[in-house]
């Protein structure tokens, strides 16, 4: 911090003050407001705060917050790490994260997909980690193609080492723009946004999974040196050594996140024997995957913001006898348009007791009806717990899948559980 010009130091201090104030007044964790004030004072602050540090930027449609957390944990092998662990993933949040850890030489920043090019340019990050790209909120396929193009061009202008998922064609194509790359076969469950070649628009040949190639221009999946084996719950490293994962986070999506984190750590010289135990310690990330026990029922919270996220969440649901609550809002952070609900296949929920909640529960209800999935309307998680408990006294679990603000409301009901 002491190497920063006076004006930047002042901006960082002001930003920290505002963040503390925001936290103290209960208006959130303060990451955004703190950064906003700092940016007004010193627009170049992000670049200045990045100087003399080694940064990794993490971006994707899904899994950014979790993967950032995993990588930051692994890199603590090297010393203190600056990171935006509360998920404030735009430049204001980055400024706050860096200003709060002036002495950390390492930094791991979650970056909103749209901001990646400008944050990469400002920070001159050494490492860029890319996992997946799919439609989100209002975005549609054409927009994410454009996003991938901007990533590719930004990587081409930088010297960053990219660690990327070879199995996601859009991500791989973007990553091919980098001068240095580590490819991870991390899998891709949601394929609806990547049937076309990002290079020429040709129809991709995607068989056998996870292989893909374009018969028109010849672009193909890069050879991966790391891979996830979901069936065996393990990761295979470049020396073909197999590492049983045994994570405390559920599902294939988190196995993918962990494989990417291990490959990233290895790029820093931290081998799986050191990084994996640190990943295994993590049980929840900003309330995601956390469980609250209420009236003897374990309520597990899953955040899913878009079709790909819902698909991953369905895959980690408990056995069908466990009821599930689906909660959907359509506030600004969620996207006002709920038409994405129609992109998800709900038929896997048949045979399970389903409750629908949230401000847009009628949109969801209509969608479930179309898929012949019986459902019940609910107002609050506690009402569902009481109802389930009254009807089946031996019930022990309920899963909750909610989109962003719906998730935060439920989390707030339980005291902002971590
Ligand atoms: Zn092609």
Short mmCIF file of C-alpha atoms and ligand atoms in Angstrom, two decimals:
data_model
loop_
_atom_site.label_atom_id
_atom_site.label_comp_id
_atom_site.label_asym_id
_atom_site.label_seq_id
_atom_site.Cartn_x
_atom_site.Cartn_y
_atom_site.Cartn_z
CA UNK A 1 0.00 0.00 0.00
CA UNK A 2 2.77 2.45 0.90
CA UNK A 3 4.08 2.31 -2.68
CA UNK A 4 0.83 3.79 -4.03
CA UNK A 5 0.66 7.47 -4.94
CA UNK A 6 -0.94 9.57 -2.24
CA UNK A 7 -4.20 10.11 -4.15
CA UNK A 8 -4.67 6.36 -4.62
CA UNK A 9 -3.90 5.74 -0.95
CA UNK A 10 -6.53 8.28 0.00
CA UNK A 11 -9.05 6.69 -2.36
CA UNK A 12 -8.43 3.25 -0.90
CA UNK A 13 -8.82 4.54 2.66
CA UNK A 14 -12.05 6.36 1.78
CA UNK A 15 -13.39 3.23 0.11
CA UNK A 16 -12.62 1.15 3.21
CA UNK A 17 -14.42 3.69 5.41
CA UNK A 18 -17.55 3.55 3.28
CA UNK A 19 -17.47 -0.25 3.27
CA UNK A 20 -17.31 -0.38 7.09
CA UNK A 21 -20.16 2.10 7.28
CA UNK A 22 -22.25 0.05 4.86
CA UNK A 23 -21.63 -3.11 6.89
CA UNK A 24 -22.34 -1.36 10.17
CA UNK A 25 -25.68 -0.05 8.87
CA UNK A 26 -26.65 -3.51 7.65
CA UNK A 27 -26.69 -2.54 3.97
CA UNK A 28 -24.75 -5.58 2.76
CA UNK A 29 -21.13 -6.58 3.04
CA UNK A 30 -19.94 -3.21 1.75
CA UNK A 31 -17.84 -4.48 -1.19
CA UNK A 32 -19.74 -2.57 -3.84
CA UNK A 33 -20.31 0.78 -2.16
CA UNK A 34 -16.72 0.92 -0.88
CA UNK A 35 -15.36 0.36 -4.37
CA UNK A 36 -17.72 2.92 -5.94
CA UNK A 37 -16.46 5.71 -3.74
CA UNK A 38 -12.84 4.68 -4.33
CA UNK A 39 -13.36 4.68 -8.12
CA UNK A 40 -14.67 8.25 -8.05
CA UNK A 41 -11.47 9.42 -6.42
CA UNK A 42 -9.06 7.40 -8.49
CA UNK A 43 -10.25 5.77 -11.71
CA UNK A 44 -6.88 4.17 -12.26
CA UNK A 45 -6.95 2.66 -8.79
CA UNK A 46 -7.52 -0.91 -9.95
CA UNK A 47 -4.36 -0.81 -12.05
CA UNK A 48 -2.39 0.79 -9.23
CA UNK A 49 -3.61 -1.66 -6.61
CA UNK A 50 -2.66 -4.56 -8.89
CA UNK A 51 0.91 -3.43 -9.36
CA UNK A 52 3.53 -5.62 -7.70
CA UNK A 53 1.07 -8.46 -7.23
CA UNK A 54 0.37 -11.69 -9.07
CA UNK A 55 -3.30 -11.91 -9.97
CA UNK A 56 -5.56 -14.72 -11.10
CA UNK A 57 -8.93 -13.77 -12.60
CA UNK A 58 -11.76 -16.30 -12.52
CA UNK A 59 -14.72 -16.06 -14.89
CA UNK A 60 -17.59 -18.24 -16.09
CA UNK A 61 -21.37 -18.20 -16.18
CA UNK A 62 -21.61 -20.63 -13.26
CA UNK A 63 -19.23 -21.57 -10.43
CA UNK A 64 -17.19 -18.34 -10.31
CA UNK A 65 -17.63 -17.70 -6.60
CA UNK A 66 -16.93 -21.29 -5.61
CA UNK A 67 -13.91 -21.70 -7.88
CA UNK A 68 -12.46 -18.38 -6.72
CA UNK A 69 -12.80 -19.61 -3.16
CA UNK A 70 -11.15 -22.96 -4.00
CA UNK A 71 -8.22 -21.34 -5.80
CA UNK A 72 -7.70 -18.75 -3.06
CA UNK A 73 -7.61 -21.54 -0.47
CA UNK A 74 -5.00 -23.46 -2.45
CA UNK A 75 -2.84 -20.37 -3.03
CA UNK A 76 -2.71 -19.64 0.72
CA UNK A 77 0.11 -22.23 0.64
CA UNK A 78 2.15 -19.28 -0.68
CA UNK A 79 1.05 -16.65 1.84
CA UNK A 80 -1.80 -14.14 2.21
CA UNK A 81 -4.23 -13.89 -0.73
CA UNK A 82 -6.41 -10.89 -1.60
CA UNK A 83 -9.80 -12.05 -2.86
CA UNK A 84 -13.40 -10.84 -3.34
CA UNK A 85 -14.90 -13.73 -1.42
CA UNK A 86 -18.32 -12.06 -1.10
CA UNK A 87 -18.78 -12.27 -4.86
CA UNK A 88 -18.67 -8.52 -5.66
CA UNK A 89 -17.26 -9.29 -9.07
CA UNK A 90 -17.09 -5.94 -10.85
CA UNK A 91 -14.14 -3.48 -10.69
CA UNK A 92 -15.51 -1.74 -7.59
CA UNK A 93 -15.49 -5.07 -5.75
CA UNK A 94 -11.96 -5.80 -7.02
CA UNK A 95 -10.70 -2.47 -5.71
CA UNK A 96 -12.20 -3.20 -2.30
CA UNK A 97 -10.68 -6.68 -2.20
CA UNK A 98 -7.19 -5.44 -3.10
CA UNK A 99 -7.36 -2.39 -0.83
CA UNK A 100 -8.39 -4.59 2.10
CA UNK A 101 -5.29 -6.78 1.67
CA UNK A 102 -2.48 -4.33 0.92
CA UNK A 103 0.24 -6.81 1.85
CA UNK A 104 -1.02 -9.82 -0.10
CA UNK A 105 1.24 -10.52 -3.04
CA UNK A 106 -1.20 -13.04 -4.47
CA UNK A 107 -4.72 -12.09 -5.52
CA UNK A 108 -7.59 -14.22 -6.83
CA UNK A 109 -10.50 -12.23 -8.20
CA UNK A 110 -13.88 -13.43 -9.37
CA UNK A 111 -14.76 -11.37 -12.45
CA UNK A 112 -18.14 -10.80 -14.06
CA UNK A 113 -17.99 -12.22 -17.61
CA UNK A 114 -18.62 -8.87 -19.28
CA UNK A 115 -15.88 -7.13 -17.30
CA UNK A 116 -13.17 -9.70 -17.93
CA UNK A 117 -11.47 -7.90 -20.87
CA UNK A 118 -11.21 -4.55 -19.08
CA UNK A 119 -10.15 -6.07 -15.75
CA UNK A 120 -7.50 -8.17 -17.50
CA UNK A 121 -6.16 -5.08 -19.21
CA UNK A 122 -6.14 -2.99 -16.02
CA UNK A 123 -4.65 -5.61 -13.72
CA UNK A 124 -2.25 -7.35 -16.16
CA UNK A 125 -3.27 -10.57 -14.43
CA UNK A 126 -0.82 -13.47 -14.71
CA UNK A 127 -3.50 -16.17 -14.80
CA UNK A 128 -7.03 -16.28 -16.23
CA UNK A 129 -9.30 -19.16 -15.27
CA UNK A 130 -12.32 -19.94 -17.47
CA UNK A 131 -14.88 -22.66 -16.78
CA UNK A 132 -18.10 -22.39 -18.80
CA UNK A 133 -20.30 -20.06 -20.80
CA UNK A 134 -24.05 -20.42 -21.21
CA UNK A 135 -27.16 -18.29 -21.48
CA UNK A 136 -27.78 -16.32 -18.31
CA UNK A 137 -30.75 -14.13 -17.42
CA UNK A 138 -31.49 -12.08 -20.51
CA UNK A 139 -28.48 -13.25 -22.48
CA UNK A 140 -29.00 -15.51 -25.38
CA UNK A 141 -26.61 -17.58 -27.42
CA UNK A 142 -25.63 -14.78 -29.81
CA UNK A 143 -24.58 -12.62 -26.88
CA UNK A 144 -22.41 -15.25 -25.28
CA UNK A 145 -20.72 -15.86 -28.63
CA UNK A 146 -19.81 -12.20 -28.70
CA UNK A 147 -18.60 -12.44 -25.12
CA UNK A 148 -16.34 -15.39 -26.01
CA UNK A 149 -14.94 -13.37 -28.91
CA UNK A 150 -14.08 -10.48 -26.58
CA UNK A 151 -12.41 -12.88 -24.14
CA UNK A 152 -10.39 -14.38 -26.97
CA UNK A 153 -9.21 -10.99 -28.21
CA UNK A 154 -8.37 -9.77 -24.68
CA UNK A 155 -6.33 -12.91 -23.99
CA UNK A 156 -4.50 -12.42 -27.28
CA UNK A 157 -3.43 -8.93 -26.17
CA UNK A 158 -2.22 -10.14 -22.77
CA UNK A 159 0.56 -12.40 -21.56
CA UNK A 160 -1.79 -14.27 -19.22
CA UNK A 161 -1.61 -18.01 -18.76
CA UNK A 162 -5.10 -19.40 -19.25
CA UNK A 163 -6.43 -22.40 -17.35
CA UNK A 164 -9.63 -23.41 -19.12
CA UNK A 165 -12.23 -26.10 -19.59
CA UNK A 166 -11.47 -27.86 -22.89
CA UNK A 167 -14.91 -29.52 -22.91
CA UNK A 168 -16.84 -26.27 -23.32
CA UNK A 169 -16.37 -25.26 -26.99
CA UNK A 170 -16.98 -21.55 -26.42
CA UNK A 171 -14.61 -21.39 -23.47
CA UNK A 172 -11.97 -23.42 -25.30
CA UNK A 173 -12.21 -21.21 -28.37
CA UNK A 174 -11.78 -18.12 -26.18
CA UNK A 175 -8.86 -19.74 -24.35
CA UNK A 176 -7.13 -20.56 -27.63
CA UNK A 177 -6.55 -16.83 -27.96
CA UNK A 178 -4.03 -16.97 -25.08
CA UNK A 179 -0.30 -17.47 -25.59
CA UNK A 180 -0.07 -20.03 -22.78
CA UNK A 181 -2.76 -22.53 -21.81
CA UNK A 182 -3.47 -25.42 -19.45
CA UNK A 183 -6.48 -27.46 -20.58
CA UNK A 184 -8.73 -29.28 -18.18
CA UNK A 185 -11.35 -31.80 -19.23
CA UNK A 186 -13.89 -30.58 -16.70
CA UNK A 187 -17.06 -31.73 -18.48
CA UNK A 188 -20.12 -29.88 -19.73
CA UNK A 189 -23.63 -30.96 -18.76
CA UNK A 190 -25.53 -28.08 -20.41
CA UNK A 191 -24.79 -28.20 -24.15
CA UNK A 192 -27.67 -26.15 -25.54
CA UNK A 193 -25.52 -23.08 -26.15
CA UNK A 194 -22.67 -24.81 -27.91
CA UNK A 195 -23.90 -26.81 -30.85
CA UNK A 196 -22.33 -24.37 -33.31
CA UNK A 197 -18.67 -23.75 -34.03
CA UNK A 198 -17.59 -20.43 -32.49
CA UNK A 199 -15.07 -19.97 -35.30
CA UNK A 200 -17.20 -20.55 -38.41
CA UNK A 201 -20.78 -21.29 -37.27
CA UNK A 202 -20.62 -24.89 -38.55
CA UNK A 203 -22.52 -27.62 -36.72
CA UNK A 204 -20.18 -29.17 -34.14
CA UNK A 205 -19.71 -32.92 -34.05
CA UNK A 206 -19.96 -33.76 -30.33
CA UNK A 207 -19.40 -37.46 -30.18
CA UNK A 208 -18.12 -39.23 -28.14
CA UNK A 209 -18.55 -36.89 -25.21
CA UNK A 210 -16.51 -34.86 -24.22
CA UNK A 211 -14.87 -34.70 -27.65
CA UNK A 212 -16.01 -32.01 -30.06
CA UNK A 213 -14.84 -30.83 -33.44
CA UNK A 214 -16.02 -28.75 -36.35
CA UNK A 215 -16.26 -30.65 -39.65
CA UNK A 216 -16.25 -27.32 -41.54
CA UNK A 217 -13.13 -25.51 -40.30
CA UNK A 218 -11.39 -28.29 -38.37
CA UNK A 219 -11.39 -26.53 -35.02
CA UNK A 220 -11.42 -29.12 -32.28
CA UNK A 221 -11.26 -29.72 -28.58
CA UNK A 222 -7.74 -29.05 -27.30
CA UNK A 223 -5.89 -31.96 -25.71
CA UNK A 224 -6.46 -31.78 -21.96
CA UNK A 225 -3.68 -32.59 -19.48
CA UNK A 226 -6.02 -32.65 -16.46
CA UNK A 227 -9.34 -34.45 -16.33
CA UNK A 228 -12.26 -35.13 -14.03
CA UNK A 229 -13.58 -38.64 -13.60
CA UNK A 230 -17.04 -38.07 -12.12
CA UNK A 231 -17.86 -41.77 -11.79
CA UNK A 232 -14.75 -42.38 -9.71
CA UNK A 233 -14.99 -39.01 -7.87
CA UNK A 234 -11.42 -38.20 -8.84
CA UNK A 235 -9.11 -35.95 -10.84
CA UNK A 236 -6.31 -37.24 -13.05
CA UNK A 237 -3.24 -35.00 -13.24
CA UNK A 238 -0.77 -34.56 -16.14
CA UNK A 239 1.45 -37.35 -14.74
CA UNK A 240 -1.68 -39.57 -14.93
CA UNK A 241 -1.83 -39.81 -11.19
CA UNK A 242 -5.37 -40.18 -9.88
CA UNK A 243 -6.50 -38.02 -6.93
CA UNK A 244 -9.70 -39.10 -5.12
CA UNK A 245 -11.58 -35.83 -4.53
CA UNK A 246 -13.87 -36.50 -1.54
CA UNK A 247 -15.05 -32.89 -1.52
CA UNK A 248 -17.50 -31.49 0.98
CA UNK A 249 -19.26 -29.65 -1.86
CA UNK A 250 -21.78 -31.69 -3.89
CA UNK A 251 -22.06 -32.64 -7.52
CA UNK A 252 -20.22 -32.86 -10.82
CA UNK A 253 -20.11 -29.07 -11.13
CA UNK A 254 -17.98 -28.87 -7.99
CA UNK A 255 -15.73 -31.70 -9.17
CA UNK A 256 -15.16 -29.58 -12.28
CA UNK A 257 -14.47 -26.50 -10.15
CA UNK A 258 -12.00 -28.47 -8.01
CA UNK A 259 -10.16 -29.88 -11.04
CA UNK A 260 -9.79 -26.38 -12.44
CA UNK A 261 -8.57 -25.14 -9.04
CA UNK A 262 -6.01 -27.96 -8.81
CA UNK A 263 -4.73 -27.23 -12.32
CA UNK A 264 -4.49 -23.54 -11.47
CA UNK A 265 -2.63 -24.24 -8.22
CA UNK A 266 -0.23 -26.47 -10.14
CA UNK A 267 0.51 -23.55 -12.48
CA UNK A 268 1.79 -21.79 -9.33
CA UNK A 269 3.88 -24.83 -8.40
CA UNK A 270 1.43 -26.11 -5.78
CA UNK A 271 0.93 -29.81 -6.39
CA UNK A 272 -2.33 -31.73 -5.69
CA UNK A 273 -0.90 -33.28 -2.50
CA UNK A 274 -0.85 -29.75 -1.08
CA UNK A 275 -3.84 -28.17 -2.79
CA UNK A 276 -6.42 -30.94 -2.47
CA UNK A 277 -6.58 -31.05 1.38
CA UNK A 278 -7.31 -27.31 1.30
CA UNK A 279 -10.16 -27.82 -1.17
CA UNK A 280 -11.62 -30.64 0.90
CA UNK A 281 -11.96 -28.35 3.92
CA UNK A 282 -14.53 -26.13 2.19
CA UNK A 283 -18.14 -26.99 3.09
CA UNK A 284 -20.06 -23.99 1.82
CA UNK A 285 -19.39 -20.82 -0.13
CA UNK A 286 -21.34 -17.65 0.82
CA UNK A 287 -24.26 -19.79 1.96
CA UNK A 288 -24.29 -22.05 -1.11
CA UNK A 289 -24.63 -25.77 -0.26
CA UNK A 290 -25.03 -24.90 3.38
CA UNK A 291 -27.57 -26.74 5.52
CA UNK A 292 -29.73 -25.30 8.27
CA UNK A 293 -31.40 -27.64 10.70
CA UNK A 294 -34.85 -26.47 11.68
CA UNK A 295 -37.44 -28.53 13.60
CA UNK A 296 -35.24 -31.56 13.12
CA UNK A 297 -35.24 -31.13 9.33
CA UNK A 298 -32.02 -30.44 7.44
CA UNK A 299 -32.71 -27.75 4.82
CA UNK A 300 -29.99 -27.61 2.17
CA UNK A 301 -29.60 -24.42 0.12
CA UNK A 302 -28.60 -24.61 -3.54
CA UNK A 303 -28.16 -21.48 -5.65
CA UNK A 304 -28.97 -21.74 -9.36
CA UNK A 305 -29.33 -18.67 -11.54
CA UNK A 306 -29.82 -19.93 -15.08
CA UNK A 307 -30.76 -23.06 -17.05
CA UNK A 308 -27.31 -24.65 -16.80
CA UNK A 309 -27.28 -24.00 -13.05
CA UNK A 310 -30.70 -25.56 -12.56
CA UNK A 311 -29.65 -28.62 -14.51
CA UNK A 312 -26.57 -29.04 -12.26
CA UNK A 313 -28.72 -28.56 -9.15
CA UNK A 314 -31.24 -31.22 -10.20
CA UNK A 315 -28.30 -33.61 -10.51
CA UNK A 316 -27.27 -33.14 -6.87
CA UNK A 317 -30.74 -33.48 -5.33
CA UNK A 318 -31.16 -36.03 -2.58
CA UNK A 319 -33.14 -39.24 -3.31
CA UNK A 320 -36.72 -38.71 -4.63
CA UNK A 321 -38.31 -39.17 -1.20
CA UNK A 322 -36.69 -35.85 -0.19
CA UNK A 323 -38.97 -32.90 -1.08
CA UNK A 324 -37.58 -29.95 -3.02
CA UNK A 325 -38.53 -26.29 -2.85
CA UNK A 326 -37.98 -24.25 -6.02
CA UNK A 327 -37.92 -20.49 -5.51
CA UNK A 328 -37.77 -17.89 -8.26
CA UNK A 329 -37.64 -14.09 -8.15
CA UNK A 330 -37.23 -11.67 -11.05
CA UNK A 331 -35.53 -8.66 -9.51
CA UNK A 332 -32.73 -6.79 -11.28
CA UNK A 333 -29.91 -9.12 -10.13
CA UNK A 334 -31.98 -12.11 -11.31
CA UNK A 335 -33.02 -10.59 -14.64
CA UNK A 336 -36.60 -9.37 -15.03
CA UNK A 337 -37.36 -11.87 -17.75
CA UNK A 338 -38.22 -15.38 -16.53
CA UNK A 339 -38.53 -16.94 -19.98
CA UNK A 340 -35.35 -18.91 -19.22
CA UNK A 341 -37.49 -21.13 -16.99
CA UNK A 342 -38.77 -22.69 -20.22
CA UNK A 343 -35.26 -23.80 -21.20
CA UNK A 344 -34.99 -26.20 -18.27
CA UNK A 345 -36.26 -29.80 -18.38
CA UNK A 346 -38.21 -30.43 -15.15
CA UNK A 347 -39.32 -33.96 -15.94
CA UNK A 348 -36.56 -35.32 -13.65
CA UNK A 349 -38.63 -33.96 -10.75
CA UNK A 350 -41.56 -36.29 -11.43
CA UNK A 351 -42.20 -38.56 -8.46
CA UNK A 352 -40.76 -36.05 -6.01
CA UNK A 353 -42.70 -33.70 -3.79
CA UNK A 354 -42.18 -30.20 -5.23
CA UNK A 355 -42.99 -26.85 -3.64
CA UNK A 356 -42.81 -23.59 -5.57
CA UNK A 357 -42.02 -20.29 -3.92
CA UNK A 358 -40.81 -16.79 -4.65
CA UNK A 359 -42.18 -13.68 -6.34
CA UNK A 360 -42.50 -15.43 -9.69
CA UNK A 361 -43.79 -18.77 -8.44
CA UNK A 362 -46.75 -18.63 -10.83
CA UNK A 363 -44.35 -18.52 -13.81
CA UNK A 364 -42.63 -21.57 -12.42
CA UNK A 365 -45.94 -23.28 -11.63
CA UNK A 366 -47.11 -22.89 -15.23
CA UNK A 367 -43.84 -24.31 -16.47
CA UNK A 368 -44.07 -27.34 -14.13
CA UNK A 369 -47.64 -27.96 -15.21
CA UNK A 370 -46.50 -28.14 -18.82
CA UNK A 371 -43.93 -30.79 -17.84
CA UNK A 372 -46.54 -32.77 -15.84
CA UNK A 373 -44.76 -32.21 -12.56
CA UNK A 374 -47.23 -31.92 -9.63
CA UNK A 375 -46.42 -29.06 -7.25
CA UNK A 376 -47.69 -27.18 -4.20
CA UNK A 377 -47.46 -23.42 -3.66
CA UNK A 378 -45.64 -22.12 -0.57
CA UNK A 379 -44.80 -18.77 0.98
CA UNK A 380 -41.85 -19.57 3.20
CA UNK A 381 -39.39 -22.39 3.80
CA UNK A 382 -40.55 -22.63 7.42
CA UNK A 383 -44.16 -23.27 6.25
CA UNK A 384 -42.95 -26.13 4.06
CA UNK A 385 -40.90 -27.60 6.91
CA UNK A 386 -43.94 -27.45 9.21
CA UNK A 387 -46.22 -29.03 6.59
CA UNK A 388 -43.79 -31.83 5.68
CA UNK A 389 -43.10 -32.53 9.35
CA UNK A 390 -46.81 -32.62 10.21
CA UNK A 391 -47.54 -35.12 7.43
CA UNK A 392 -44.39 -37.25 7.77
CA UNK A 393 -42.92 -36.91 11.27
CA UNK A 394 -39.85 -38.95 10.26
CA UNK A 395 -38.87 -36.52 7.43
CA UNK A 396 -35.27 -35.38 7.90
CA UNK A 397 -34.33 -33.44 4.77
CA UNK A 398 -35.55 -30.81 2.31
CA UNK A 399 -33.58 -29.39 -0.62
CA UNK A 400 -34.04 -25.80 -1.76
CA UNK A 401 -33.05 -24.52 -5.21
CA UNK A 402 -33.37 -20.77 -5.59
CA UNK A 403 -32.20 -18.09 -7.97
CA UNK A 404 -30.16 -15.14 -6.77
CA UNK A 405 -32.40 -12.80 -4.75
CA UNK A 406 -34.70 -15.67 -3.77
CA UNK A 407 -31.63 -17.42 -2.37
CA UNK A 408 -30.52 -14.30 -0.49
CA UNK A 409 -34.01 -13.89 1.04
CA UNK A 410 -34.02 -17.47 2.31
CA UNK A 411 -30.47 -17.09 3.57
CA UNK A 412 -31.48 -13.90 5.40
CA UNK A 413 -34.37 -15.78 7.07
CA UNK A 414 -31.73 -18.01 8.60
CA UNK A 415 -29.41 -15.20 9.69
CA UNK A 416 -27.20 -14.97 6.56
CA UNK A 417 -25.81 -18.46 7.10
CA UNK A 418 -22.33 -19.00 5.67
ZN1 LIG B 1 -15.82 -24.33 -37.56
#
